């Protein structure tokens, strides 16, 4: 009994406090050269969905247009069956990319769909939000850095 046996150190994971975000937030997709725009935070959607037109998949690459701009190319990650809010099911192209929201750059899966008739060009879904963010449905653009007004002299 005169010898102490060291106890193994237990790694304790501390839960990070989720960041409060609004129901709409500025995002950008730097890997796709898509600059800042407003996305809708949609807790009813599982996955992120990005507006895309002229979607084509060839030899493991998906190409599409966002907002009528230049053709965007990304590695094709497969297809995802999605049931839309109106109950229709469809198979959408899937890509992996990083989404910048606030100061964070987060890897995520994004489905591509023509959202021409929708007001918001991107939906941010639960898989992106889970464990990171809580949504305040009464507020928007909480992560947008507001420039301080200079006092005139």
C-alpha positions as protocol buffer text, in pm:
chain_id: "A"
residue {
  index: 1
  type: UNK
  ca { x: 0 y: 0 z: 0 }
}
residue {
  index: 2
  type: UNK
  ca { x: 296 y: 232 z: 8 }
}
residue {
  index: 3
  type: UNK
  ca { x: 305 y: 270 z: -368 }
}
residue {
  index: 4
  type: UNK
  ca { x: 51 y: 490 z: -549 }
}
residue {
  index: 5
  type: UNK
  ca { x: -65 y: 384 z: -891 }
}
residue {
  index: 6
  type: UNK
  ca { x: -123 y: 682 z: -1122 }
}
residue {
  index: 7
  type: UNK
  ca { x: -478 y: 710 z: -1244 }
}
residue {
  index: 8
  type: UNK
  ca { x: -533 y: 759 z: -1616 }
}
residue {
  index: 9
  type: UNK
  ca { x: -626 y: 1113 z: -1709 }
}
residue {
  index: 10
  type: UNK
  ca { x: -976 y: 1141 z: -1838 }
}
residue {
  index: 11
  type: UNK
  ca { x: -1037 y: 1378 z: -2123 }
}
residue {
  index: 12
  type: UNK
  ca { x: -1346 y: 1578 z: -2051 }
}
residue {
  index: 13
  type: UNK
  ca { x: -1512 y: 1743 z: -2344 }
}
residue {
  index: 14
  type: UNK
  ca { x: -1659 y: 2074 z: -2253 }
}
residue {
  index: 15
  type: UNK
  ca { x: -1969 y: 2172 z: -2441 }
}
residue {
  index: 16
  type: UNK
  ca { x: -1932 y: 2491 z: -2638 }
}
residue {
  index: 17
  type: UNK
  ca { x: -2209 y: 2740 z: -2601 }
}
residue {
  index: 18
  type: UNK
  ca { x: -2396 y: 2768 z: -2932 }
}
residue {
  index: 19
  type: UNK
  ca { x: -2391 y: 3108 z: -3101 }
}
residue {
  index: 20
  type: UNK
  ca { x: -2725 y: 3285 z: -3142 }
}
residue {
  index: 21
  type: UNK
  ca { x: -2800 y: 3369 z: -3506 }
}
residue {
  index: 22
  type: UNK
  ca { x: -3095 y: 3528 z: -3680 }
}
residue {
  index: 23
  type: UNK
  ca { x: -3341 y: 3371 z: -3924 }
}
residue {
  index: 24
  type: UNK
  ca { x: -3139 y: 3530 z: -4205 }
}
residue {
  index: 25
  type: UNK
  ca { x: -2760 y: 3571 z: -4209 }
}
residue {
  index: 26
  type: UNK
  ca { x: -2490 y: 3678 z: -4452 }
}
residue {
  index: 27
  type: UNK
  ca { x: -2289 y: 3385 z: -4591 }
}
residue {
  index: 28
  type: UNK
  ca { x: -2027 y: 3333 z: -4860 }
}
residue {
  index: 29
  type: UNK
  ca { x: -1891 y: 3025 z: -5035 }
}
residue {
  index: 30
  type: UNK
  ca { x: -1520 y: 3101 z: -5086 }
}
residue {
  index: 31
  type: UNK
  ca { x: -1434 y: 2763 z: -5244 }
}
residue {
  index: 32
  type: UNK
  ca { x: -1687 y: 2839 z: -5518 }
}
residue {
  index: 33
  type: UNK
  ca { x: -1591 y: 3208 z: -5553 }
}
residue {
  index: 34
  type: UNK
  ca { x: -1941 y: 3309 z: -5446 }
}
residue {
  index: 35
  type: UNK
  ca { x: -1928 y: 3631 z: -5245 }
}
residue {
  index: 36
  type: UNK
  ca { x: -2146 y: 3743 z: -4958 }
}
residue {
  index: 37
  type: UNK
  ca { x: -2526 y: 3719 z: -4986 }
}
residue {
  index: 38
  type: UNK
  ca { x: -2816 y: 3664 z: -4747 }
}
residue {
  index: 39
  type: UNK
  ca { x: -2921 y: 3304 z: -4671 }
}
residue {
  index: 40
  type: UNK
  ca { x: -3230 y: 3186 z: -4484 }
}
residue {
  index: 41
  type: UNK
  ca { x: -3172 y: 2975 z: -4174 }
}
residue {
  index: 42
  type: UNK
  ca { x: -3421 y: 2690 z: -4210 }
}
residue {
  index: 43
  type: UNK
  ca { x: -3458 y: 2457 z: -3912 }
}
residue {
  index: 44
  type: UNK
  ca { x: -3716 y: 2261 z: -4112 }
}
residue {
  index: 45
  type: UNK
  ca { x: -3454 y: 2158 z: -4369 }
}
residue {
  index: 46
  type: UNK
  ca { x: -3202 y: 1883 z: -4299 }
}
residue {
  index: 47
  type: UNK
  ca { x: -2943 y: 1996 z: -4553 }
}
residue {
  index: 48
  type: UNK
  ca { x: -2821 y: 2322 z: -4698 }
}
residue {
  index: 49
  type: UNK
  ca { x: -2964 y: 2400 z: -5042 }
}
residue {
  index: 50
  type: UNK
  ca { x: -2807 y: 2642 z: -5290 }
}
residue {
  index: 51
  type: UNK
  ca { x: -2977 y: 2807 z: -5586 }
}
residue {
  index: 52
  type: UNK
  ca { x: -2825 y: 2672 z: -5908 }
}
residue {
  index: 53
  type: UNK
  ca { x: -2927 y: 2676 z: -6274 }
}
residue {
  index: 54
  type: UNK
  ca { x: -2788 y: 2493 z: -6577 }
}
residue {
  index: 55
  type: UNK
  ca { x: -2677 y: 2207 z: -6350 }
}
residue {
  index: 56
  type: UNK
  ca { x: -2470 y: 1942 z: -6531 }
}
residue {
  index: 57
  type: UNK
  ca { x: -2268 y: 1648 z: -6400 }
}
residue {
  index: 58
  type: UNK
  ca { x: -1983 y: 1505 z: -6608 }
}
residue {
  index: 59
  type: UNK
  ca { x: -1691 y: 1282 z: -6505 }
}
residue {
  index: 60
  type: UNK
  ca { x: -1720 y: 1351 z: -6132 }
}
residue {
  index: 61
  type: UNK
  ca { x: -1761 y: 1728 z: -6168 }
}
residue {
  index: 62
  type: UNK
  ca { x: -2081 y: 1927 z: -6129 }
}
residue {
  index: 63
  type: UNK
  ca { x: -2109 y: 2261 z: -6307 }
}
residue {
  index: 64
  type: UNK
  ca { x: -2380 y: 2520 z: -6252 }
}
residue {
  index: 65
  type: UNK
  ca { x: -2458 y: 2889 z: -6252 }
}
residue {
  index: 66
  type: UNK
  ca { x: -2540 y: 3092 z: -5943 }
}
residue {
  index: 67
  type: UNK
  ca { x: -2737 y: 3414 z: -5992 }
}
residue {
  index: 68
  type: UNK
  ca { x: -2662 y: 3422 z: -6364 }
}
residue {
  index: 69
  type: UNK
  ca { x: -2289 y: 3459 z: -6302 }
}
residue {
  index: 70
  type: UNK
  ca { x: -1996 y: 3261 z: -6434 }
}
residue {
  index: 71
  type: UNK
  ca { x: -2009 y: 2883 z: -6440 }
}
residue {
  index: 72
  type: UNK
  ca { x: -1914 y: 2732 z: -6104 }
}
residue {
  index: 73
  type: UNK
  ca { x: -1747 y: 2390 z: -6087 }
}
residue {
  index: 74
  type: UNK
  ca { x: -1718 y: 2158 z: -5788 }
}
residue {
  index: 75
  type: UNK
  ca { x: -1645 y: 1794 z: -5719 }
}
residue {
  index: 76
  type: UNK
  ca { x: -1965 y: 1589 z: -5746 }
}
residue {
  index: 77
  type: UNK
  ca { x: -2026 y: 1414 z: -5412 }
}
residue {
  index: 78
  type: UNK
  ca { x: -2330 y: 1213 z: -5516 }
}
residue {
  index: 79
  type: UNK
  ca { x: -2704 y: 1264 z: -5501 }
}
residue {
  index: 80
  type: UNK
  ca { x: -2928 y: 1323 z: -5202 }
}
residue {
  index: 81
  type: UNK
  ca { x: -3300 y: 1241 z: -5190 }
}
residue {
  index: 82
  type: UNK
  ca { x: -3480 y: 1544 z: -5047 }
}
residue {
  index: 83
  type: UNK
  ca { x: -3847 y: 1583 z: -4957 }
}
residue {
  index: 84
  type: UNK
  ca { x: -3941 y: 1947 z: -5011 }
}
residue {
  index: 85
  type: UNK
  ca { x: -4180 y: 2150 z: -4797 }
}
residue {
  index: 86
  type: UNK
  ca { x: -4462 y: 2075 z: -5044 }
}
residue {
  index: 87
  type: UNK
  ca { x: -4409 y: 1701 z: -4996 }
}
residue {
  index: 88
  type: UNK
  ca { x: -4246 y: 1628 z: -5331 }
}
residue {
  index: 89
  type: UNK
  ca { x: -3937 y: 1410 z: -5331 }
}
residue {
  index: 90
  type: UNK
  ca { x: -3647 y: 1461 z: -5568 }
}
residue {
  index: 91
  type: UNK
  ca { x: -3285 y: 1358 z: -5608 }
}
residue {
  index: 92
  type: UNK
  ca { x: -3046 y: 1655 z: -5599 }
}
residue {
  index: 93
  type: UNK
  ca { x: -2677 y: 1685 z: -5684 }
}
residue {
  index: 94
  type: UNK
  ca { x: -2462 y: 1714 z: -5371 }
}
residue {
  index: 95
  type: UNK
  ca { x: -2131 y: 1894 z: -5321 }
}
residue {
  index: 96
  type: UNK
  ca { x: -1900 y: 1941 z: -5024 }
}
residue {
  index: 97
  type: UNK
  ca { x: -1785 y: 2297 z: -4969 }
}
residue {
  index: 98
  type: UNK
  ca { x: -1711 y: 2550 z: -4698 }
}
residue {
  index: 99
  type: UNK
  ca { x: -1965 y: 2809 z: -4592 }
}
residue {
  index: 100
  type: UNK
  ca { x: -1846 y: 3128 z: -4425 }
}
residue {
  index: 101
  type: UNK
  ca { x: -2094 y: 3260 z: -4171 }
}
residue {
  index: 102
  type: UNK
  ca { x: -1982 y: 3535 z: -3938 }
}
residue {
  index: 103
  type: UNK
  ca { x: -1612 y: 3472 z: -3878 }
}
residue {
  index: 104
  type: UNK
  ca { x: -1636 y: 3092 z: -3908 }
}
residue {
  index: 105
  type: UNK
  ca { x: -1563 y: 2879 z: -4213 }
}
residue {
  index: 106
  type: UNK
  ca { x: -1748 y: 2546 z: -4189 }
}
residue {
  index: 107
  type: UNK
  ca { x: -1726 y: 2234 z: -4409 }
}
residue {
  index: 108
  type: UNK
  ca { x: -2069 y: 2111 z: -4507 }
}
residue {
  index: 109
  type: UNK
  ca { x: -2281 y: 1927 z: -4763 }
}
residue {
  index: 110
  type: UNK
  ca { x: -2486 y: 2142 z: -4998 }
}
residue {
  index: 111
  type: UNK
  ca { x: -2754 y: 2026 z: -5241 }
}
residue {
  index: 112
  type: UNK
  ca { x: -2809 y: 2213 z: -5568 }
}
residue {
  index: 113
  type: UNK
  ca { x: -3159 y: 2311 z: -5680 }
}
residue {
  index: 114
  type: UNK
  ca { x: -3316 y: 2578 z: -5899 }
}
residue {
  index: 115
  type: UNK
  ca { x: -3463 y: 2826 z: -5649 }
}
residue {
  index: 116
  type: UNK
  ca { x: -3550 y: 3091 z: -5912 }
}
residue {
  index: 117
  type: UNK
  ca { x: -3902 y: 3126 z: -5776 }
}
residue {
  index: 118
  type: UNK
  ca { x: -3780 y: 3156 z: -5418 }
}
residue {
  index: 119
  type: UNK
  ca { x: -3676 y: 3476 z: -5245 }
}
residue {
  index: 120
  type: UNK
  ca { x: -3375 y: 3322 z: -5066 }
}
residue {
  index: 121
  type: UNK
  ca { x: -3093 y: 3183 z: -5277 }
}
residue {
  index: 122
  type: UNK
  ca { x: -2966 y: 2950 z: -5004 }
}
residue {
  index: 123
  type: UNK
  ca { x: -3116 y: 2760 z: -4714 }
}
residue {
  index: 124
  type: UNK
  ca { x: -2897 y: 2667 z: -4419 }
}
residue {
  index: 125
  type: UNK
  ca { x: -3025 y: 2341 z: -4268 }
}
residue {
  index: 126
  type: UNK
  ca { x: -3011 y: 2156 z: -3936 }
}
residue {
  index: 127
  type: UNK
  ca { x: -2702 y: 1946 z: -4011 }
}
residue {
  index: 128
  type: UNK
  ca { x: -2503 y: 2268 z: -4050 }
}
residue {
  index: 129
  type: UNK
  ca { x: -2657 y: 2432 z: -3742 }
}
residue {
  index: 130
  type: UNK
  ca { x: -2647 y: 2136 z: -3501 }
}
residue {
  index: 131
  type: UNK
  ca { x: -2424 y: 2195 z: -3200 }
}
residue {
  index: 132
  type: UNK
  ca { x: -2302 y: 2529 z: -3337 }
}
residue {
  index: 133
  type: UNK
  ca { x: -2595 y: 2769 z: -3356 }
}
residue {
  index: 134
  type: UNK
  ca { x: -2931 y: 2852 z: -3202 }
}
residue {
  index: 135
  type: UNK
  ca { x: -3176 y: 3051 z: -3412 }
}
residue {
  index: 136
  type: UNK
  ca { x: -3362 y: 3358 z: -3286 }
}
residue {
  index: 137
  type: UNK
  ca { x: -3660 y: 3371 z: -3525 }
}
residue {
  index: 138
  type: UNK
  ca { x: -3739 y: 3733 z: -3433 }
}
residue {
  index: 139
  type: UNK
  ca { x: -3402 y: 3870 z: -3542 }
}
residue {
  index: 140
  type: UNK
  ca { x: -3182 y: 3869 z: -3850 }
}
residue {
  index: 141
  type: UNK
  ca { x: -2823 y: 3940 z: -3953 }
}
residue {
  index: 142
  type: UNK
  ca { x: -2688 y: 3903 z: -3598 }
}
residue {
  index: 143
  type: UNK
  ca { x: -2343 y: 3797 z: -3722 }
}
residue {
  index: 144
  type: UNK
  ca { x: -2304 y: 4094 z: -3955 }
}
residue {
  index: 145
  type: UNK
  ca { x: -2030 y: 4325 z: -3835 }
}
residue {
  index: 146
  type: UNK
  ca { x: -2168 y: 4673 z: -3830 }
}
residue {
  index: 147
  type: UNK
  ca { x: -1930 y: 4954 z: -3915 }
}
residue {
  index: 148
  type: UNK
  ca { x: -1905 y: 5224 z: -3655 }
}
residue {
  index: 149
  type: UNK
  ca { x: -2007 y: 5565 z: -3774 }
}
residue {
  index: 150
  type: UNK
  ca { x: -1734 y: 5824 z: -3750 }
}
residue {
  index: 151
  type: UNK
  ca { x: -1810 y: 6133 z: -3555 }
}
residue {
  index: 152
  type: UNK
  ca { x: -1794 y: 6438 z: -3775 }
}
residue {
  index: 153
  type: UNK
  ca { x: -1572 y: 6715 z: -3649 }
}
